[in-house]
Amino acid sequence: MTLTLIDRTRCTDAAPDKDVVDTGAAPEKAPHAAPRRAVGREADGLAVASFVLGLVGLLVFNIVLGPMAIVMALLALARHTRRRGRAFLGLALGVADLAVLAVLVTANGTVAWSIGG
């Protein structure tokens, strides 16, 4: 999206009823430039958080952290993160968390498990 500036004071030979575009005028900053940058950072943060939650969810609280990792990864991808690989890894790890949960429930009949046996 481009912003066209009209400066009627600098052009003296133009008719008063016509719009004149001054190409020499300094461009103004768009008011939405800072939030766009913040949304990009937020999406990158969501991708990293998704990856970390999915990784931790393989060991503990996979019933909670798995779906959170999936949701955060999908949000990061929807917001066009620059860390797409991490978002996809978070999505895969979130699905793996749920798969581990399903295996544990069918094997033990419970959602609790321990490494020591």
PDB file of C-alpha atoms in Angstrom:
ATOM      1  CA  MET A   1       0.000   0.000   0.000  1.00  0.00           C
ATOM      2  CA  THR A   2       1.451   3.364  -0.932  1.00  0.00           C
ATOM      3  CA  LEU A   3       0.706   6.740   0.523  1.00  0.00           C
ATOM      4  CA  THR A   4       0.533   9.705  -1.828  1.00  0.00           C
ATOM      5  CA  LEU A   5       1.231  13.102  -0.347  1.00  0.00           C
ATOM      6  CA  ILE A   6      -0.426  16.204  -1.742  1.00  0.00           C
ATOM      7  CA  ASP A   7       1.329  19.473  -1.080  1.00  0.00           C
ATOM      8  CA  ARG A   8      -0.499  22.454  -2.566  1.00  0.00           C
ATOM      9  CA  THR A   9       1.786  25.034  -0.999  1.00  0.00           C
ATOM     10  CA  ARG A  10       4.915  23.986  -2.901  1.00  0.00           C
ATOM     11  CA  CYS A  11       3.400  24.030  -6.409  1.00  0.00           C
ATOM     12  CA  THR A  12       2.494  27.565  -7.427  1.00  0.00           C
ATOM     13  CA  ASP A  13       1.737  26.944 -11.098  1.00  0.00           C
ATOM     14  CA  ALA A  14      -0.980  24.341 -10.529  1.00  0.00           C
ATOM     15  CA  ALA A  15      -4.649  25.122 -10.724  1.00  0.00           C
ATOM     16  CA  PRO A  16      -6.267  25.397  -7.293  1.00  0.00           C
ATOM     17  CA  ASP A  17      -8.922  22.756  -8.049  1.00  0.00           C
ATOM     18  CA  LYS A  18      -6.489  20.017  -9.199  1.00  0.00           C
ATOM     19  CA  ASP A  19      -4.594  17.704  -6.875  1.00  0.00           C
ATOM     20  CA  VAL A  20      -0.849  17.886  -7.311  1.00  0.00           C
ATOM     21  CA  VAL A  21       1.463  15.110  -6.226  1.00  0.00           C
ATOM     22  CA  ASP A  22       4.797  16.325  -4.956  1.00  0.00           C
ATOM     23  CA  THR A  23       7.446  13.674  -5.432  1.00  0.00           C
ATOM     24  CA  GLY A  24      10.085  15.673  -3.552  1.00  0.00           C
ATOM     25  CA  ALA A  25       8.223  15.661  -0.268  1.00  0.00           C
ATOM     26  CA  ALA A  26       9.601  13.541   2.527  1.00  0.00           C
ATOM     27  CA  PRO A  27       7.589  10.351   3.060  1.00  0.00           C
ATOM     28  CA  GLU A  28       5.741  10.177   6.318  1.00  0.00           C
ATOM     29  CA  LYS A  29       5.787   7.074   8.422  1.00  0.00           C
ATOM     30  CA  ALA A  30       2.647   5.031   8.225  1.00  0.00           C
ATOM     31  CA  PRO A  31       0.857   4.833  11.574  1.00  0.00           C
ATOM     32  CA  HIS A  32       0.601   1.056  11.257  1.00  0.00           C
ATOM     33  CA  ALA A  33       4.331   0.416  10.674  1.00  0.00           C
ATOM     34  CA  ALA A  34       5.162  -0.270  14.325  1.00  0.00           C
ATOM     35  CA  PRO A  35       2.278  -2.682  14.994  1.00  0.00           C
ATOM     36  CA  ARG A  36       3.171  -4.644  11.856  1.00  0.00           C
ATOM     37  CA  ARG A  37       6.685  -5.132  13.203  1.00  0.00           C
ATOM     38  CA  ALA A  38       5.242  -6.126  16.586  1.00  0.00           C
ATOM     39  CA  VAL A  39       2.956  -8.684  14.938  1.00  0.00           C
ATOM     40  CA  GLY A  40       5.976 -10.193  13.165  1.00  0.00           C
ATOM     41  CA  ARG A  41       7.846 -10.493  16.434  1.00  0.00           C
ATOM     42  CA  GLU A  42       4.785 -11.925  18.092  1.00  0.00           C
ATOM     43  CA  ALA A  43       4.438 -14.545  15.364  1.00  0.00           C
ATOM     44  CA  ASP A  44       8.110 -15.457  15.709  1.00  0.00           C
ATOM     45  CA  GLY A  45       7.643 -15.752  19.459  1.00  0.00           C
ATOM     46  CA  LEU A  46       4.643 -17.995  18.952  1.00  0.00           C
ATOM     47  CA  ALA A  47       6.684 -20.260  16.680  1.00  0.00           C
ATOM     48  CA  VAL A  48       9.475 -20.580  19.245  1.00  0.00           C
ATOM     49  CA  ALA A  49       7.025 -21.097  22.114  1.00  0.00           C
ATOM     50  CA  SER A  50       5.243 -23.781  20.099  1.00  0.00           C
ATOM     51  CA  PHE A  51       8.524 -25.609  19.536  1.00  0.00           C
ATOM     52  CA  VAL A  52       9.522 -25.415  23.204  1.00  0.00           C
ATOM     53  CA  LEU A  53       6.100 -26.490  24.486  1.00  0.00           C
ATOM     54  CA  GLY A  54       5.998 -29.391  22.056  1.00  0.00           C
ATOM     55  CA  LEU A  55       9.469 -30.510  23.123  1.00  0.00           C
ATOM     56  CA  VAL A  56       8.722 -30.274  26.837  1.00  0.00           C
ATOM     57  CA  GLY A  57       5.331 -31.868  26.263  1.00  0.00           C
ATOM     58  CA  LEU A  58       6.999 -35.096  25.170  1.00  0.00           C
ATOM     59  CA  LEU A  59       8.187 -35.548  28.764  1.00  0.00           C
ATOM     60  CA  VAL A  60       5.542 -33.955  30.991  1.00  0.00           C
ATOM     61  CA  PHE A  61       1.977 -32.669  30.752  1.00  0.00           C
ATOM     62  CA  ASN A  62       1.488 -33.832  27.174  1.00  0.00           C
ATOM     63  CA  ILE A  63      -2.275 -33.652  27.602  1.00  0.00           C
ATOM     64  CA  VAL A  64      -1.982 -29.868  28.090  1.00  0.00           C
ATOM     65  CA  LEU A  65       1.208 -28.871  26.281  1.00  0.00           C
ATOM     66  CA  GLY A  66       0.478 -30.823  23.091  1.00  0.00           C
ATOM     67  CA  PRO A  67      -2.689 -28.923  22.159  1.00  0.00           C
ATOM     68  CA  MET A  68      -1.083 -25.629  23.235  1.00  0.00           C
ATOM     69  CA  ALA A  69       1.874 -26.295  20.921  1.00  0.00           C
ATOM     70  CA  ILE A  70      -0.487 -27.081  18.042  1.00  0.00           C
ATOM     71  CA  VAL A  71      -2.545 -23.921  18.551  1.00  0.00           C
ATOM     72  CA  MET A  72       0.513 -21.696  18.864  1.00  0.00           C
ATOM     73  CA  ALA A  73       2.089 -23.202  15.748  1.00  0.00           C
ATOM     74  CA  LEU A  74      -1.069 -22.658  13.731  1.00  0.00           C
ATOM     75  CA  LEU A  75      -1.330 -19.069  14.961  1.00  0.00           C
ATOM     76  CA  ALA A  76       2.303 -18.413  14.054  1.00  0.00           C
ATOM     77  CA  LEU A  77       1.802 -19.843  10.569  1.00  0.00           C
ATOM     78  CA  ALA A  78      -1.395 -17.842  10.091  1.00  0.00           C
ATOM     79  CA  ARG A  79       0.459 -14.650  11.043  1.00  0.00           C
ATOM     80  CA  HIS A  80       3.232 -15.379   8.517  1.00  0.00           C
ATOM     81  CA  THR A  81       6.123 -15.965  10.859  1.00  0.00           C
ATOM     82  CA  ARG A  82       9.671 -15.804   9.574  1.00  0.00           C
ATOM     83  CA  ARG A  83      10.427 -18.943  11.612  1.00  0.00           C
ATOM     84  CA  ARG A  84       8.249 -21.297   9.605  1.00  0.00           C
ATOM     85  CA  GLY A  85      10.510 -24.282  10.260  1.00  0.00           C
ATOM     86  CA  ARG A  86      10.200 -23.863  13.991  1.00  0.00           C
ATOM     87  CA  ALA A  87       6.449 -23.463  13.715  1.00  0.00           C
ATOM     88  CA  PHE A  88       6.199 -26.693  11.710  1.00  0.00           C
ATOM     89  CA  LEU A  89       8.417 -28.471  14.241  1.00  0.00           C
ATOM     90  CA  GLY A  90       6.184 -27.194  17.051  1.00  0.00           C
ATOM     91  CA  LEU A  91       3.147 -28.471  15.169  1.00  0.00           C
ATOM     92  CA  ALA A  92       4.759 -31.885  14.644  1.00  0.00           C
ATOM     93  CA  LEU A  93       5.862 -32.090  18.272  1.00  0.00           C
ATOM     94  CA  GLY A  94       2.384 -31.134  19.455  1.00  0.00           C
ATOM     95  CA  VAL A  95       0.908 -33.951  17.380  1.00  0.00           C
ATOM     96  CA  ALA A  96       3.624 -36.272  18.718  1.00  0.00           C
ATOM     97  CA  ASP A  97       2.630 -35.267  22.259  1.00  0.00           C
ATOM     98  CA  LEU A  98      -0.910 -36.391  21.581  1.00  0.00           C
ATOM     99  CA  ALA A  99       0.340 -39.592  19.952  1.00  0.00           C
ATOM    100  CA  VAL A 100       2.474 -40.359  23.024  1.00  0.00           C
ATOM    101  CA  LEU A 101      -0.566 -39.688  25.189  1.00  0.00           C
ATOM    102  CA  ALA A 102      -2.683 -42.075  23.123  1.00  0.00           C
ATOM    103  CA  VAL A 103      -0.026 -44.798  23.348  1.00  0.00           C
ATOM    104  CA  LEU A 104       0.302 -44.379  27.096  1.00  0.00           C
ATOM    105  CA  VAL A 105      -3.441 -44.471  27.635  1.00  0.00           C
ATOM    106  CA  THR A 106      -3.841 -47.659  25.614  1.00  0.00           C
ATOM    107  CA  ALA A 107      -0.777 -49.339  27.155  1.00  0.00           C
ATOM    108  CA  ASN A 108      -1.284 -48.468  30.818  1.00  0.00           C
ATOM    109  CA  GLY A 109      -4.912 -47.455  30.928  1.00  0.00           C
ATOM    110  CA  THR A 110      -3.881 -44.206  32.595  1.00  0.00           C
ATOM    111  CA  VAL A 111      -2.426 -40.862  31.591  1.00  0.00           C
ATOM    112  CA  ALA A 112       0.334 -41.054  34.214  1.00  0.00           C
ATOM    113  CA  TRP A 113       3.692 -42.633  33.483  1.00  0.00           C
ATOM    114  CA  SER A 114       7.147 -42.754  34.972  1.00  0.00           C
ATOM    115  CA  ILE A 115      10.599 -43.254  33.513  1.00  0.00           C
ATOM    116  CA  GLY A 116      11.854 -45.434  36.400  1.00  0.00           C
ATOM    117  CA  GLY A 117       9.249 -48.139  35.868  1.00  0.00           C
TER     118      GLY A 117
END
